Amino acid sequence: MKNSKPLIIFGESVLPGESKTINVEIARLHTTTKLNIPVIVRRSKTEGPVVLFSAGIHGDEINGVEIVRQLISKKINRPAKGTIICIPIINMYGFVNKSREFPDGRDLNRVFPGSKKGSLASRFAYHIVAEILPIIDYAVDFHAGGASRFNVPQIRITENNPELKELADVFNAPFTLYSKNISGSFRTTCEKANIKMLLFEGGKSLDINDTVANEGVMGVKRLLNYLNMLDPKHLVENAEDPSIYIKNSVWLRAKCSGLLHDYNRIGRFVTKGTILAIITDPFGKFEQKVKAPHDGFVINANHSPIVYEGDAIYHMSKNRDEYADE
C-alpha cells in the first residue's frame, strides 16, 4: 500500500521514500556553542509501522550508541516498508561530558514525560514525548551497565505483557529479564502511550564491546524481519538458543573493601559455592573469596578494580525452575 502522508518531526516534513537528518537544538552549551541532536529518519514509499531505535539517554553508555550507529552505517535502517527513526545519542550533553547525567545533574531517564518549562533534562524529555512518541508504534532503547558494571546482553520487559513477550522472543537476546517499570523512565512513558518498547542492556559505560554490539544489531534485524520491514539485502541470523527468561534476581555485595579480581563468569550458569572473584588488600595481607550463594546465571559483573564494602559486584538470577520456556 502506497503512503502519501508526510511525517512531521520537530517542525520538519519527511515524505514517503525520503531520508532526512533533522538536527534538533534544545539549548546551547554554556559557551554559546550550538549543540545539535541528529534525528535520522528513513521512510519507505510503502505504508507500514514507525519504529524508533534510540541510545545515549545516559551520555556515558557508548555501547548503545555503537549499535544504533551500525544500524545506520550498514543501512539496516532502510525500511522495506514503514519508517525507521534513529537517535544514536539522546543525551548529547552528557555524551560530550562523558557523563551519565544532564548538565543540570538530573538523570534524563527519571524525568519523563518532562515539562516544557522545567529543568534542562525535563525540557528535553518533554520535546521527545511531544514530537516522537505520537508518531511511533515500536521502540528499542539501548543501554549499558553503569559505574563499571558489565551487563550481559539482555532485553528487559514487564511481566504479564504478551505483546512484549512475543517481541522479546523475536529479538532473542541471550537473556530476557522481567523488570518493573521505573517512575519517570522513557520505558514507562512509552507504555502509557501504548508504544511497544523493548529495553536492551549490554556492556558497561564508557566502553564498546563488539560482542554486545553484534547481539544488538542481530536482534534488531530479527525484529525488523518479523515486522516485514527489513530490506531483503540483509541476512537474518537466528540465535543458536532461545532467550533465557529470568523472573527473579539478586545483587551480591562486597563484604569488604579492596581490589576486585574478577574470574570472568559473566553470562555463565554457576552452581552454589562457585568462586566468582577474590577481593584482596593492596599490601598482600588477605584474600577473600566471593562465592555464588546459589545456583544461577551471572548477568552482571563489576569490572572496577577497586571496590568498597557494600558495593554491588554481581547480579545473579534465582530460582532455576522459573526459567522460561513460556
mmCIF file of N, CA and C in Angstrom, residues 125-202:
data_model
loop_
_atom_site.group_PDB
_atom_site.id
_atom_site.type_symbol
_atom_site.label_atom_id
_atom_site.label_comp_id
_atom_site.label_asym_id
_atom_site.label_seq_id
_atom_site.Cartn_x
_atom_site.Cartn_y
_atom_site.Cartn_z
ATOM 1 N N ALA A 125 13.116 15.936 27.765
ATOM 2 C CA ALA A 125 12.183 14.817 27.827
ATOM 3 C C ALA A 125 10.828 15.227 27.250
ATOM 4 N N TYR A 126 10.391 16.420 27.591
ATOM 5 C CA TYR A 126 9.113 16.935 27.092
ATOM 6 C C TYR A 126 9.077 16.956 25.566
ATOM 7 N N HIS A 127 10.156 17.434 24.941
ATOM 8 C CA HIS A 127 10.183 17.537 23.478
ATOM 9 C C HIS A 127 10.216 16.157 22.814
ATOM 10 N N ILE A 128 10.925 15.197 23.430
ATOM 11 C CA ILE A 128 10.926 13.838 22.893
ATOM 12 C C ILE A 128 9.512 13.250 22.940
ATOM 13 N N VAL A 129 8.848 13.446 24.070
ATOM 14 C CA VAL A 129 7.491 12.918 24.241
ATOM 15 C C VAL A 129 6.514 13.608 23.291
ATOM 16 N N ALA A 130 6.654 14.913 23.118
ATOM 17 C CA ALA A 130 5.719 15.680 22.283
ATOM 18 C C ALA A 130 5.920 15.426 20.794
ATOM 19 N N GLU A 131 7.177 15.246 20.370
ATOM 20 C CA GLU A 131 7.474 15.164 18.935
ATOM 21 C C GLU A 131 7.624 13.742 18.406
ATOM 22 N N ILE A 132 8.162 12.832 19.219
ATOM 23 C CA ILE A 132 8.487 11.484 18.729
ATOM 24 C C ILE A 132 7.413 10.462 19.086
ATOM 25 N N LEU A 133 6.984 10.450 20.328
ATOM 26 C CA LEU A 133 6.071 9.401 20.785
ATOM 27 C C LEU A 133 4.746 9.341 20.023
ATOM 28 N N PRO A 134 4.146 10.480 19.638
ATOM 29 C CA PRO A 134 2.849 10.386 18.943
ATOM 30 C C PRO A 134 2.918 9.697 17.584
ATOM 31 N N ILE A 135 4.117 9.547 17.006
ATOM 32 C CA ILE A 135 4.180 9.011 15.640
ATOM 33 C C ILE A 135 4.774 7.601 15.566
ATOM 34 N N ILE A 136 5.254 7.037 16.708
ATOM 35 C CA ILE A 136 5.898 5.722 16.642
ATOM 36 C C ILE A 136 4.982 4.615 17.174
ATOM 37 N N ASP A 137 5.214 3.410 16.662
ATOM 38 C CA ASP A 137 4.461 2.231 17.088
ATOM 39 C C ASP A 137 5.306 1.295 17.944
ATOM 40 N N TYR A 138 6.603 1.224 17.627
ATOM 41 C CA TYR A 138 7.536 0.344 18.334
ATOM 42 C C TYR A 138 8.806 1.123 18.655
ATOM 43 N N ALA A 139 9.522 0.651 19.682
ATOM 44 C CA ALA A 139 10.792 1.285 20.033
ATOM 45 C C ALA A 139 11.716 0.263 20.674
ATOM 46 N N VAL A 140 13.011 0.434 20.414
ATOM 47 C CA VAL A 140 14.042 -0.287 21.151
ATOM 48 C C VAL A 140 15.009 0.761 21.666
ATOM 49 N N ASP A 141 15.183 0.801 22.985
ATOM 50 C CA ASP A 141 16.075 1.772 23.613
ATOM 51 C C ASP A 141 17.285 1.025 24.164
ATOM 52 N N PHE A 142 18.488 1.450 23.754
ATOM 53 C CA PHE A 142 19.710 0.716 24.084
ATOM 54 C C PHE A 142 20.450 1.361 25.248
ATOM 55 N N HIS A 143 20.804 0.516 26.233
ATOM 56 C CA HIS A 143 21.511 0.968 27.431
ATOM 57 C C HIS A 143 22.712 0.065 27.712
ATOM 58 N N ALA A 144 23.518 0.492 28.683
ATOM 59 C CA ALA A 144 24.640 -0.321 29.172
ATOM 60 C C ALA A 144 24.670 -0.207 30.688
ATOM 61 N N GLY A 145 25.422 -1.092 31.335
ATOM 62 C CA GLY A 145 25.563 -1.027 32.786
ATOM 63 C C GLY A 145 26.330 0.226 33.202
ATOM 64 N N GLY A 146 25.982 0.790 34.331
ATOM 65 C CA GLY A 146 26.654 1.988 34.821
ATOM 66 C C GLY A 146 27.747 1.669 35.825
ATOM 67 N N ALA A 147 28.619 2.628 36.050
ATOM 68 C CA ALA A 147 29.648 2.541 37.093
ATOM 69 C C ALA A 147 30.487 1.271 36.996
ATOM 70 N N SER A 148 31.006 0.974 35.802
ATOM 71 C CA SER A 148 31.898 -0.173 35.540
ATOM 72 C C SER A 148 31.217 -1.524 35.699
ATOM 73 N N ARG A 149 29.886 -1.561 35.798
ATOM 74 C CA ARG A 149 29.186 -2.833 35.918
ATOM 75 C C ARG A 149 28.750 -3.298 34.530
ATOM 76 N N PHE A 150 29.237 -4.471 34.139
ATOM 77 C CA PHE A 150 29.029 -5.008 32.794
ATOM 78 C C PHE A 150 27.781 -5.881 32.757
ATOM 79 N N ASN A 151 26.833 -5.513 31.911
ATOM 80 C CA ASN A 151 25.611 -6.296 31.726
ATOM 81 C C ASN A 151 25.778 -7.273 30.574
ATOM 82 N N VAL A 152 25.429 -8.543 30.814
ATOM 83 C CA VAL A 152 25.327 -9.491 29.721
ATOM 84 C C VAL A 152 24.195 -9.010 28.809
ATOM 85 N N PRO A 153 24.289 -9.173 27.474
ATOM 86 C CA PRO A 153 23.229 -8.693 26.591
ATOM 87 C C PRO A 153 21.871 -9.257 26.997
ATOM 88 N N GLN A 154 20.914 -8.367 27.167
ATOM 89 C CA GLN A 154 19.601 -8.766 27.683
ATOM 90 C C GLN A 154 18.523 -7.787 27.252
ATOM 91 N N ILE A 155 17.321 -8.290 27.124
ATOM 92 C CA ILE A 155 16.136 -7.457 26.914
ATOM 93 C C ILE A 155 15.375 -7.410 28.228
ATOM 94 N N ARG A 156 14.838 -6.243 28.552
ATOM 95 C CA ARG A 156 14.020 -6.102 29.756
ATOM 96 C C ARG A 156 12.598 -5.711 29.371
ATOM 97 N N ILE A 157 11.647 -6.448 29.939
ATOM 98 C CA ILE A 157 10.229 -6.172 29.694
ATOM 99 C C ILE A 157 9.474 -6.354 31.004
ATOM 100 N N THR A 158 8.278 -5.811 31.039
ATOM 101 C CA THR A 158 7.421 -6.035 32.198
ATOM 102 C C THR A 158 6.744 -7.397 32.061
ATOM 103 N N GLU A 159 6.403 -7.968 33.209
ATOM 104 C CA GLU A 159 5.758 -9.272 33.218
ATOM 105 C C GLU A 159 4.292 -9.146 32.814
ATOM 106 N N ASN A 160 3.704 -10.238 32.370
ATOM 107 C CA ASN A 160 2.279 -10.312 32.013
ATOM 108 C C ASN A 160 1.906 -9.358 30.887
ATOM 109 N N ASN A 161 2.821 -9.235 29.912
ATOM 110 C CA ASN A 161 2.540 -8.430 28.727
ATOM 111 C C ASN A 161 2.840 -9.303 27.503
ATOM 112 N N PRO A 162 1.829 -10.025 26.989
ATOM 113 C CA PRO A 162 2.047 -10.998 25.901
ATOM 114 C C PRO A 162 2.654 -10.380 24.644
ATOM 115 N N GLU A 163 2.281 -9.128 24.324
ATOM 116 C CA GLU A 163 2.808 -8.491 23.114
ATOM 117 C C GLU A 163 4.309 -8.252 23.237
ATOM 118 N N LEU A 164 4.760 -7.756 24.396
ATOM 119 C CA LEU A 164 6.188 -7.535 24.602
ATOM 120 C C LEU A 164 6.936 -8.863 24.669
ATOM 121 N N LYS A 165 6.305 -9.866 25.272
ATOM 122 C CA LYS A 165 6.919 -11.194 25.343
ATOM 123 C C LYS A 165 7.169 -11.745 23.940
ATOM 124 N N GLU A 166 6.226 -11.552 23.060
ATOM 125 C CA GLU A 166 6.376 -12.023 21.687
ATOM 126 C C GLU A 166 7.525 -11.299 20.985
ATOM 127 N N LEU A 167 7.610 -9.984 21.179
ATOM 128 C CA LEU A 167 8.691 -9.202 20.565
ATOM 129 C C LEU A 167 10.046 -9.584 21.148
ATOM 130 N N ALA A 168 10.083 -9.839 22.454
ATOM 131 C CA ALA A 168 11.328 -10.264 23.096
ATOM 132 C C ALA A 168 11.776 -11.614 22.550
ATOM 133 N N ASP A 169 10.825 -12.511 22.321
ATOM 134 C CA ASP A 169 11.145 -13.812 21.719
ATOM 135 C C ASP A 169 11.771 -13.619 20.336
ATOM 136 N N VAL A 170 11.220 -12.675 19.578
ATOM 137 C CA VAL A 170 11.721 -12.410 18.228
ATOM 138 C C VAL A 170 13.128 -11.808 18.287
ATOM 139 N N PHE A 171 13.329 -10.823 19.140
ATOM 140 C CA PHE A 171 14.646 -10.185 19.282
ATOM 141 C C PHE A 171 15.680 -11.223 19.718
ATOM 142 N N ASN A 172 15.293 -12.062 20.659
ATOM 143 C CA ASN A 172 16.067 -13.230 21.073
ATOM 144 C C ASN A 172 17.479 -12.876 21.552
ATOM 145 N N ALA A 173 17.562 -11.945 22.494
ATOM 146 C CA ALA A 173 18.834 -11.680 23.164
ATOM 147 C C ALA A 173 19.193 -12.901 24.010
ATOM 148 N N PRO A 174 20.453 -13.055 24.401
ATOM 149 C CA PRO A 174 20.818 -14.217 25.228
ATOM 150 C C PRO A 174 19.956 -14.358 26.478
ATOM 151 N N PHE A 175 19.574 -13.227 27.086
ATOM 152 C CA PHE A 175 18.733 -13.251 28.285
ATOM 153 C C PHE A 175 17.591 -12.254 28.128
ATOM 154 N N THR A 176 16.468 -12.552 28.776
ATOM 155 C CA THR A 176 15.359 -11.609 28.894
ATOM 156 C C THR A 176 14.960 -11.548 30.361
ATOM 157 N N LEU A 177 14.969 -10.339 30.912
ATOM 158 C CA LEU A 177 14.637 -10.146 32.325
ATOM 159 C C LEU A 177 13.274 -9.498 32.457
ATOM 160 N N TYR A 178 12.466 -10.050 33.350
ATOM 161 C CA TYR A 178 11.237 -9.366 33.727
ATOM 162 C C TYR A 178 11.614 -8.314 34.770
ATOM 163 N N SER A 179 11.332 -7.065 34.471
ATOM 164 C CA SER A 179 11.650 -5.990 35.417
ATOM 165 C C SER A 179 10.539 -4.951 35.407
ATOM 166 N N LYS A 180 10.274 -4.404 36.572
ATOM 167 C CA LYS A 180 9.206 -3.413 36.704
ATOM 168 C C LYS A 180 9.615 -2.089 36.067
ATOM 169 N N ASN A 181 8.623 -1.374 35.563
ATOM 170 C CA ASN A 181 8.875 -0.038 35.048
ATOM 171 C C ASN A 181 9.254 0.903 36.190
ATOM 172 N N ILE A 182 10.169 1.811 35.896
ATOM 173 C CA ILE A 182 10.629 2.783 36.881
ATOM 174 C C ILE A 182 9.932 4.110 36.635
ATOM 175 N N SER A 183 9.477 4.731 37.694
ATOM 176 C CA SER A 183 8.794 6.020 37.576
ATOM 177 C C SER A 183 9.708 7.054 36.915
ATOM 178 N N GLY A 184 9.176 7.741 35.927
ATOM 179 C CA GLY A 184 9.932 8.783 35.243
ATOM 180 C C GLY A 184 10.812 8.289 34.122
ATOM 181 N N SER A 185 10.759 6.974 33.823
ATOM 182 C CA SER A 185 11.619 6.437 32.769
ATOM 183 C C SER A 185 10.959 6.560 31.399
ATOM 184 N N PHE A 186 11.788 6.507 30.373
ATOM 185 C CA PHE A 186 11.323 6.547 28.996
ATOM 186 C C PHE A 186 10.422 5.343 28.715
ATOM 187 N N ARG A 187 10.803 4.177 29.253
ATOM 188 C CA ARG A 187 10.034 2.951 29.044
ATOM 189 C C ARG A 187 8.631 3.079 29.631
ATOM 190 N N THR A 188 8.531 3.619 30.830
ATOM 191 C CA THR A 188 7.226 3.794 31.471
ATOM 192 C C THR A 188 6.333 4.717 30.648
ATOM 193 N N THR A 189 6.920 5.811 30.156
ATOM 194 C CA THR A 189 6.158 6.772 29.368
ATOM 195 C C THR A 189 5.689 6.150 28.061
ATOM 196 N N CYS A 190 6.534 5.337 27.437
ATOM 197 C CA CYS A 190 6.134 4.651 26.206
ATOM 198 C C CYS A 190 4.972 3.694 26.458
ATOM 199 N N GLU A 191 5.042 2.960 27.568
ATOM 200 C CA GLU A 191 3.972 2.016 27.874
ATOM 201 C C GLU A 191 2.639 2.746 28.056
ATOM 202 N N LYS A 192 2.675 3.884 28.747
ATOM 203 C CA LYS A 192 1.452 4.665 28.944
ATOM 204 C C LYS A 192 0.901 5.193 27.631
ATOM 205 N N ALA A 193 1.797 5.394 26.660
ATOM 206 C CA ALA A 193 1.381 5.881 25.336
ATOM 207 C C ALA A 193 1.041 4.723 24.394
ATOM 208 N N ASN A 194 1.017 3.486 24.927
ATOM 209 C CA ASN A 194 0.685 2.280 24.163
ATOM 210 C C ASN A 194 1.697 2.018 23.048
ATOM 211 N N ILE A 195 2.965 2.361 23.311
ATOM 212 C CA ILE A 195 4.053 2.059 22.382
ATOM 213 C C ILE A 195 4.763 0.806 22.885
ATOM 214 N N LYS A 196 4.967 -0.141 22.005
ATOM 215 C CA LYS A 196 5.611 -1.401 22.387
ATOM 216 C C LYS A 196 7.123 -1.202 22.390
ATOM 217 N N MET A 197 7.714 -1.115 23.592
ATOM 218 C CA MET A 197 9.146 -0.854 23.711
ATOM 219 C C MET A 197 9.883 -2.032 24.328
ATOM 220 N N LEU A 198 11.028 -2.352 23.734
ATOM 221 C CA LEU A 198 11.988 -3.270 24.319
ATOM 222 C C LEU A 198 13.175 -2.453 24.812
ATOM 223 N N LEU A 199 13.620 -2.745 26.028
ATOM 224 C CA LEU A 199 14.806 -2.079 26.561
ATOM 225 C C LEU A 199 15.966 -3.072 26.509
ATOM 226 N N PHE A 200 17.020 -2.689 25.784
ATOM 227 C CA PHE A 200 18.202 -3.539 25.649
ATOM 228 C C PHE A 200 19.282 -3.059 26.599
ATOM 229 N N GLU A 201 19.858 -3.984 27.352
ATOM 230 C CA GLU A 201 21.003 -3.687 28.211
ATOM 231 C C GLU A 201 22.172 -4.557 27.766
ATOM 232 N N GLY A 202 23.371 -3.974 27.702
ATOM 233 C CA GLY A 202 24.536 -4.766 27.342
ATOM 234 C C GLY A 202 25.814 -3.967 27.465
#
